[in-house]
Short mmCIF file of C-alpha atoms in Angstrom, two decimals:
data_model
loop_
_atom_site.label_atom_id
_atom_site.label_comp_id
_atom_site.label_asym_id
_atom_site.label_seq_id
_atom_site.Cartn_x
_atom_site.Cartn_y
_atom_site.Cartn_z
CA MET A 27 388.88 133.64 168.33
CA GLU A 28 390.28 135.47 171.36
CA VAL A 29 388.73 138.91 171.16
CA GLU A 30 389.34 140.61 174.52
CA ASP A 31 392.71 142.33 174.00
CA GLY A 32 392.08 143.13 170.35
CA SER A 33 388.69 144.63 171.19
CA ILE A 34 390.28 146.98 173.71
CA ILE A 35 392.72 148.23 171.04
CA TYR A 36 389.93 148.64 168.51
CA ALA A 37 387.72 150.52 170.99
CA PHE A 38 390.67 152.75 171.92
CA PHE A 39 391.25 153.72 168.29
CA THR A 40 387.53 154.28 167.75
CA ALA A 41 387.44 156.59 170.77
CA LEU A 42 390.43 158.56 169.43
CA LEU A 43 388.65 158.93 166.09
CA ALA A 44 385.57 160.31 167.89
CA ILE A 45 387.77 162.67 169.93
CA GLY A 46 389.26 163.95 166.68
CA PHE A 47 385.74 164.68 165.43
CA PHE A 48 384.77 166.49 168.61
CA ILE A 49 387.95 168.58 168.82
CA GLY A 50 387.45 169.66 165.23
CA GLU A 51 383.81 170.54 165.92
CA TYR A 52 384.80 172.60 168.96
CA TYR A 53 387.16 174.81 166.97
CA THR A 54 385.18 175.09 163.71
CA LEU A 55 381.52 175.22 164.72
CA SER A 56 381.81 178.78 166.03
CA LYS A 57 383.15 179.90 162.63
CA LEU A 58 380.15 178.61 160.68
CA GLU A 59 376.75 180.12 160.06
CA ILE A 60 375.23 176.82 159.03
CA HIS A 61 371.60 177.91 159.17
CA LYS A 62 371.88 180.21 156.14
CA SER A 63 370.90 178.66 152.82
CA LEU A 64 373.36 178.23 149.99
CA SER A 65 372.95 180.49 147.00
CA PRO A 66 370.83 178.78 144.28
CA THR A 67 373.00 180.52 141.66
CA LEU A 68 375.98 178.26 142.28
CA LYS A 69 376.25 176.59 138.89
CA ILE A 70 378.92 175.01 136.70
CA ASP A 71 379.61 176.17 133.16
CA ARG A 72 377.45 174.07 130.83
CA PRO A 73 380.16 172.62 128.52
CA PHE A 74 382.09 171.18 131.47
CA ILE A 75 379.04 169.78 133.24
CA PHE A 76 377.93 168.16 129.97
CA ILE A 77 381.20 166.21 129.83
CA LEU A 78 380.71 165.02 133.41
CA LEU A 79 377.11 163.99 132.77
CA ILE A 80 377.85 161.90 129.66
CA PHE A 81 380.94 160.28 131.18
CA PRO A 82 379.01 157.29 132.66
CA VAL A 83 377.77 156.40 129.16
CA LEU A 84 381.32 156.58 127.78
CA TRP A 85 382.49 154.54 130.77
CA LEU A 86 379.90 151.83 130.02
CA ILE A 87 380.82 151.70 126.32
CA SER A 88 384.51 151.28 127.21
CA PHE A 89 383.61 148.63 129.80
CA VAL A 90 381.47 146.50 127.48
CA LYS A 91 383.90 146.86 124.58
CA SER A 92 386.77 145.61 126.72
CA LEU A 93 385.03 142.85 128.70
CA GLY A 94 382.32 141.74 126.28
CA PHE A 95 379.59 141.13 128.88
CA LEU A 96 378.02 142.57 132.04
CA PRO A 97 379.22 140.70 135.17
CA VAL A 98 376.21 141.78 137.22
CA LEU A 99 373.90 139.92 134.81
CA ALA A 100 376.08 136.81 134.45
CA GLY A 101 373.76 134.77 136.68
CA VAL A 102 376.67 132.93 138.35
CA ASP A 103 379.02 133.69 141.22
CA ILE A 104 381.88 135.76 139.74
CA THR A 105 383.43 136.81 143.07
CA ASP A 106 386.58 134.75 142.53
CA ASP A 107 387.17 136.20 139.06
CA MET A 108 385.96 139.80 139.35
CA TYR A 109 389.29 141.26 140.48
CA GLY A 110 391.25 139.74 137.62
CA MET A 111 389.12 140.94 134.72
CA SER A 112 390.10 143.65 132.23
CA TYR A 113 387.48 146.38 132.43
CA GLY A 114 388.80 148.91 129.92
CA PRO A 115 390.84 152.15 130.00
CA LEU A 116 388.13 154.26 131.66
CA TYR A 117 387.40 151.82 134.47
CA GLY A 118 389.88 153.38 136.88
CA TYR A 119 387.96 156.65 136.66
CA SER A 120 384.68 155.21 137.94
CA ILE A 121 384.58 157.76 140.77
CA ILE A 122 383.57 160.32 138.13
CA ASN A 123 380.27 158.42 137.91
CA SER A 124 379.66 159.51 141.50
CA ILE A 125 380.28 163.12 140.50
CA SER A 126 377.67 162.75 137.75
CA ILE A 127 375.16 161.23 140.17
CA VAL A 128 375.53 164.00 142.75
CA LEU A 129 375.38 166.71 140.07
CA VAL A 130 372.10 165.32 138.75
CA TYR A 131 370.85 165.04 142.33
CA SER A 132 371.64 168.73 142.84
CA MET A 133 369.49 169.52 139.80
CA LEU A 134 366.74 167.35 141.27
CA ILE A 135 366.51 169.17 144.60
CA ARG A 136 366.95 172.64 143.07
CA SER A 137 364.28 172.31 140.41
CA ASP A 138 360.56 173.08 141.02
CA LYS A 139 359.44 171.54 137.73
CA MET A 140 358.04 168.03 138.00
CA TYR A 141 359.20 166.82 134.58
CA ILE A 142 362.79 167.86 135.39
CA LYS A 143 362.62 166.03 138.71
CA ILE A 144 361.38 162.87 136.96
CA LEU A 145 364.15 163.07 134.34
CA CYS A 146 366.74 163.57 137.08
CA ILE A 147 365.50 160.56 139.03
CA LEU A 148 365.57 158.39 135.91
CA TYR A 149 369.09 159.55 135.05
CA ILE A 150 370.34 158.90 138.59
CA VAL A 151 368.92 155.38 138.47
CA MET A 152 370.54 154.85 135.08
CA ILE A 153 373.98 156.02 136.25
CA MET A 154 373.73 153.88 139.38
CA ALA A 155 372.87 150.89 137.22
CA ILE A 156 375.80 151.65 134.92
CA SER A 157 378.18 152.03 137.88
CA SER A 158 377.08 148.64 139.22
CA VAL A 159 377.59 146.56 136.07
CA ASP A 160 380.92 145.33 137.46
CA SER A 161 378.92 144.01 140.46
CA LYS A 162 381.05 146.03 142.89
CA ARG A 163 379.40 148.31 145.42
CA TYR A 164 382.09 150.93 146.00
CA VAL A 165 380.72 153.65 143.68
CA LEU A 166 377.17 152.90 144.83
CA LEU A 167 378.03 153.46 148.50
CA ILE A 168 380.03 156.62 147.78
CA SER A 169 377.22 158.03 145.67
CA LEU A 170 374.50 157.28 148.22
CA LEU A 171 376.45 158.81 151.09
CA SER A 172 377.50 161.83 148.99
CA MET A 173 373.91 162.56 147.95
CA PHE A 174 372.86 162.34 151.59
CA VAL A 175 375.56 164.80 152.67
CA PHE A 176 374.78 167.13 149.76
CA ASN A 177 371.07 167.12 150.66
CA LYS A 178 371.71 167.96 154.30
CA VAL A 179 374.24 170.70 153.54
CA TRP A 180 372.25 172.30 150.72
CA LYS A 181 369.04 172.44 152.75
CA ARG A 182 370.86 173.25 155.98
CA SER A 183 368.87 170.52 157.71
CA PHE A 184 370.96 168.51 160.18
CA ARG A 185 368.39 166.95 162.48
CA PHE A 186 367.50 163.26 162.53
CA ASP A 187 364.31 162.82 160.51
CA PHE A 188 362.25 160.30 158.55
CA PHE A 189 364.32 160.99 155.42
CA ILE A 190 367.36 159.43 157.10
CA LEU A 191 365.50 156.19 157.87
CA VAL A 192 364.14 155.87 154.32
CA TYR A 193 367.52 156.68 152.83
CA ALA A 194 369.28 154.08 155.00
CA LEU A 195 366.69 151.42 154.10
CA VAL A 196 367.03 152.08 150.36
CA GLY A 197 370.82 151.96 150.65
CA ALA A 198 370.73 148.63 152.50
CA ILE A 199 368.36 147.09 149.93
CA LEU A 200 370.56 148.18 147.00
CA TYR A 201 373.70 146.98 148.79
CA ILE A 202 372.27 143.50 149.43
CA ALA A 203 370.61 143.19 146.01
CA LEU A 204 373.86 143.97 144.19
CA LEU A 205 375.76 141.34 146.18
CA GLY A 206 373.00 138.82 145.48
CA LEU A 207 373.27 139.51 141.74
CA ARG A 208 377.04 139.16 141.92
CA GLN A 209 376.77 135.77 143.59
CA GLY A 210 373.95 134.65 141.28
CA ASN A 211 371.68 133.69 144.17
CA LEU A 212 369.23 136.57 144.53
CA ASP A 213 366.04 134.99 145.83
CA ALA A 214 363.26 137.19 147.20
CA ASN A 215 361.98 134.26 149.28
CA ASP A 216 365.27 133.63 151.05
CA TYR A 217 365.10 136.12 153.93
CA ASN A 218 368.24 134.76 155.61
CA GLN A 219 370.41 136.10 152.81
CA TYR A 220 369.45 139.66 153.75
CA PHE A 221 371.31 139.23 157.02
CA GLU A 222 374.11 137.08 155.62
CA ASN A 223 374.90 139.56 152.84
CA LEU A 224 375.16 142.60 155.11
CA ALA A 225 378.94 142.74 155.41
CA ILE A 226 378.94 144.67 158.69
CA GLY A 227 381.92 144.27 160.98
CA VAL A 228 384.14 142.23 158.64
CA GLU A 229 386.98 144.73 159.07
CA TYR A 230 386.77 144.28 162.85
CA ARG A 231 386.76 140.49 162.51
CA ASP A 232 389.82 140.53 160.26
CA PHE A 233 391.58 142.92 162.63
CA ILE A 234 391.03 140.49 165.51
CA ARG A 235 392.31 137.58 163.42
CA THR A 236 395.43 139.56 162.54
CA PHE A 237 395.90 140.78 166.11
CA ASN A 238 395.96 137.19 167.36
CA ASP A 239 398.65 136.09 164.88
CA PHE A 240 400.84 139.13 164.18
CA GLU A 241 402.49 142.07 165.89
CA PRO A 242 402.68 145.67 164.63
CA GLY A 243 405.50 146.15 162.16
CA LYS A 244 405.87 142.39 161.64
CA ILE A 245 403.52 141.80 158.70
CA PRO A 246 405.64 140.73 155.71
CA HIS A 247 405.91 143.26 152.84
CA TYR A 248 403.38 145.65 154.42
CA ASN A 249 404.27 149.35 154.15
CA PHE A 250 401.43 151.79 154.75
CA GLU A 251 403.03 155.03 153.54
CA ARG A 252 404.75 153.55 150.48
CA SER A 253 401.49 151.97 149.32
CA LEU A 254 399.68 155.30 149.73
CA ILE A 255 402.30 157.08 147.65
CA GLY A 256 402.03 154.39 144.99
CA ALA A 257 398.23 154.63 144.89
CA PHE A 258 398.12 158.43 144.80
CA LEU A 259 400.86 159.46 142.37
CA ASN A 260 400.74 159.04 138.63
CA VAL A 261 402.72 156.14 137.16
CA ASP A 262 404.84 158.48 135.03
CA ILE A 263 405.81 160.59 138.05
CA LEU A 264 406.80 157.46 139.98
CA ASN A 265 408.81 156.13 137.04
CA PHE A 266 410.64 159.46 136.82
CA PHE A 267 411.83 159.04 140.40
CA GLY A 268 412.70 155.37 139.86
CA TYR A 269 409.70 153.73 141.52
CA ASP A 270 407.32 151.10 140.18
CA LYS A 271 403.66 151.90 140.87
CA LYS A 272 402.54 148.27 140.97
CA GLU A 273 405.34 147.30 143.34
CA LEU A 274 404.38 150.09 145.74
CA THR A 275 400.63 149.37 145.68
CA LEU A 276 401.28 145.67 146.33
CA GLN A 277 402.64 146.75 149.74
CA GLY A 278 399.16 147.91 150.72
CA SER A 279 396.89 146.16 153.19
CA ALA A 280 394.59 144.42 150.70
CA TYR A 281 397.43 142.51 149.04
CA THR A 282 399.55 141.79 152.12
CA TRP A 283 396.57 140.53 154.14
CA MET A 284 395.59 138.43 151.14
CA THR A 285 399.02 136.80 151.28
CA ILE A 286 399.22 136.18 155.01
CA PHE A 287 395.76 134.56 155.05
CA ASN A 288 396.32 132.59 151.81
CA SER A 289 393.33 134.18 150.09
CA SER A 290 392.78 134.65 146.37
CA LEU A 291 390.95 137.96 147.01
CA GLY A 292 392.05 141.23 148.54
CA ILE A 293 391.11 141.64 152.21
CA ARG A 294 389.95 145.01 153.59
CA THR A 295 390.70 145.31 157.29
CA GLY A 296 389.83 148.98 157.71
CA LEU A 297 391.84 152.07 158.59
CA ILE A 298 392.20 151.21 162.28
CA SER A 299 393.84 147.89 161.42
CA GLU A 300 396.10 149.49 158.82
CA LEU A 301 397.35 152.18 161.19
CA TYR A 302 397.78 149.89 164.19
CA PHE A 303 399.87 147.31 162.35
CA ALA A 304 401.88 150.03 160.61
CA TYR A 305 402.66 152.31 163.58
CA ASP A 306 401.69 150.41 166.76
CA LEU A 307 399.49 151.81 169.53
CA ILE A 308 400.95 155.30 169.98
CA GLY A 309 401.81 156.14 166.37
CA GLY A 310 398.62 154.61 164.98
CA GLY A 311 396.53 156.29 167.66
CA ALA A 312 398.00 159.68 166.79
CA CYS A 313 397.24 159.06 163.11
CA ILE A 314 393.61 158.11 163.72
CA LEU A 315 393.18 161.22 165.88
CA LEU A 316 394.57 163.39 163.07
CA PHE A 317 392.29 161.57 160.64
CA GLY A 318 389.28 162.62 162.72
CA LEU A 319 390.49 166.22 162.54
CA LEU A 320 390.91 165.87 158.77
CA VAL A 321 387.35 164.62 158.30
CA ASN A 322 386.04 167.53 160.34
CA TYR A 323 388.13 169.97 158.28
CA VAL A 324 386.56 168.64 155.09
CA SER A 325 383.14 169.07 156.72
CA PHE A 326 384.08 172.68 157.50
CA LYS A 327 385.17 173.31 153.91
CA ILE A 328 381.89 171.85 152.60
CA HIS A 329 380.03 174.72 154.28
CA LYS A 330 382.43 177.22 152.70
CA ALA A 331 382.05 175.95 149.11
CA ILE A 332 381.88 178.76 146.56
CA SER A 333 380.80 176.72 143.53
CA GLU A 334 378.50 173.79 142.94
CA LEU A 335 381.28 171.56 141.63
CA GLN A 336 383.42 172.33 144.65
CA LEU A 337 380.50 171.42 146.90
CA VAL A 338 379.91 168.16 145.00
CA LEU A 339 383.60 167.20 145.10
CA LEU A 340 383.89 167.96 148.81
CA CYS A 341 380.81 165.85 149.59
CA ILE A 342 382.41 162.94 147.71
CA VAL A 343 385.76 163.48 149.49
CA TYR A 344 383.92 163.48 152.82
CA SER A 345 382.16 160.22 151.92
CA LEU A 346 385.41 158.62 150.74
CA LEU A 347 387.13 159.45 154.02
CA LEU A 348 384.29 158.11 156.15
CA LEU A 349 384.08 154.87 154.16
CA SER A 350 387.85 154.39 154.41
CA VAL A 351 387.37 153.60 158.11
CA MET A 352 385.78 150.35 156.94
CA GLY A 353 387.66 150.07 153.67
CA GLN A 354 391.12 150.32 152.18
CA SER A 355 393.30 153.44 152.30
CA THR A 356 395.02 152.82 148.95
CA ALA A 357 391.64 152.74 147.20
CA THR A 358 390.68 155.97 148.97
CA VAL A 359 393.77 157.96 147.98
CA GLY A 360 393.56 156.62 144.43
CA GLN A 361 390.05 158.05 144.09
CA LEU A 362 391.13 161.29 145.75
CA CYS A 363 393.80 161.66 143.06
CA ILE A 364 391.16 161.40 140.32
CA LEU A 365 388.95 163.96 142.08
CA MET A 366 391.97 166.25 142.18
CA TYR A 367 392.39 165.82 138.40
CA VAL A 368 388.74 166.79 137.86
CA TYR A 369 389.09 169.89 140.04
CA PHE A 370 392.28 171.00 138.27
CA ALA A 371 390.69 170.37 134.87
CA TYR A 372 387.70 172.52 135.79
CA SER A 373 389.94 175.26 137.22
CA PHE A 374 391.97 175.25 134.00
CA TYR A 375 388.82 175.37 131.88
CA LYS A 376 387.27 178.12 133.99
CA ARG A 377 390.38 180.28 133.81
CA PHE A 378 391.05 180.01 130.10
CA SER A 379 387.49 179.90 128.79
CA ARG A 380 385.98 183.00 127.24
CA ASN A 381 389.18 184.04 125.48
CA GLY A 382 391.40 183.51 128.49
CA LYS A 383 389.40 185.77 130.81
CA ILE A 384 388.16 184.66 134.19
CA ASN A 385 384.40 184.25 134.26
CA PRO A 386 383.00 187.32 136.10
CA THR A 387 380.15 185.19 137.45
CA ILE A 388 382.63 183.17 139.49
CA ILE A 389 384.11 186.36 140.95
CA ASN A 390 380.64 187.48 142.02
CA LEU A 391 380.00 184.10 143.65
CA GLN A 392 383.27 184.37 145.56
CA ASN A 393 382.30 187.80 146.83
CA LYS A 394 378.89 186.49 147.87
CA ALA A 395 380.48 183.54 149.65
CA HIS A 396 382.34 185.86 152.01
CA THR A 397 379.05 187.40 153.10
CA VAL A 398 377.18 184.13 153.63
#
C-alpha cells in the first residue's frame, strides 16, 4: 500500500488531538487541587447499588436463555457468526457490567479488611468472565481502563509506576487470551499468536486502505452525524419524528466500510478515519481538536465528582471516549446513552426515596465537595 500521503493526514489529526488535550490541560489544571484525597464517605444508597451489582448475573441468565450456549467456550472459530447471533433483551446493556466491575473495585481499594478484598477480587473476576462469554473484548477493555483511571483518581497518584506496567501486562494477556478462545486456537506453546492477536494499528491500516481508494464525502451511504443520532436516541423517539433507527445506524462507519471492502464483518477504522472521510481535512481536523477538549473536560469533571456513582460513570465515559479513537463512534454514543439512563435512574431514585425527600447525606457531600 502507498502510505506516505495518508500517514501525513493521520499524523496531522493525531497532533490536533494532542493539542486539544494540552489546551484543555492549560485552562483546567489551575482550577484543580488534585493532590487532595477524595472523601471516603462517597457512597451510593444500598438498594440501588445492589441492583447494579446483581445485573451481570441477570445479564448472563438472559444471554444463556436466548442463545443456548456460551460462544467463548465453543472451541471453534465463531468470528464469522458472532455478530449475527441473538443474545437476549439485556445484551445491549452490557456496559452496565462495567459499572458493576468498577463499583466492586472501589470497594476493594477502600476496604482494609482482607476477606472483603478477597471477595471483591473474586467478584470482579466473575463479572469479567460473565462479560466475556460472548467472546467480545469491548466491555473487558472499558472495564480495565476505567478501573485504572478510578485507581489513579481516587488515590491521587498520577506518576508512572510499577502498577502501570503490571496492569498493562495483565490487560494484554486477557485481551489475547479472549481472542484465542474466540478463534478456538488458544495454545500456550504457540508464542507467535501473542503477537498476531494483538490488534494494534488495524484502524490506521484500514484508514490508509480507504485513503488510497476513496475521497472525503465520496463513500457511498456514509453519514457520520446521522449514524450518531441513530445510535444515541431511543427507537421510540426516532419513530416519533419519522426516522428508522436501523436505517440511520447502517450509515455508520462499521457498516459502510464493510460494504465498500466486501466484508461480512463490521470494520472499525477509528475516529480519525470517520471524521476525515466525513468532513475532509479542515472540518475533520476541527472536530478532532474539539474531541481532545471534550476528553479533557471529562477528566476535569472526574476530579469534581460529588458521589461515588458519578465518579464511576465519569471514569467509564472517559474510557469510552479514549477507546473511540481506535474504535467506532456509533458504539461509543450508544453506550453513552445507556450510561445516561443509569444516571437519570439514580437521580430519580435519590430524589424520590425516603418519602420523596432528598437524602440529606447527599447535600452534605455536595457541600463538602465545594471545599475539597
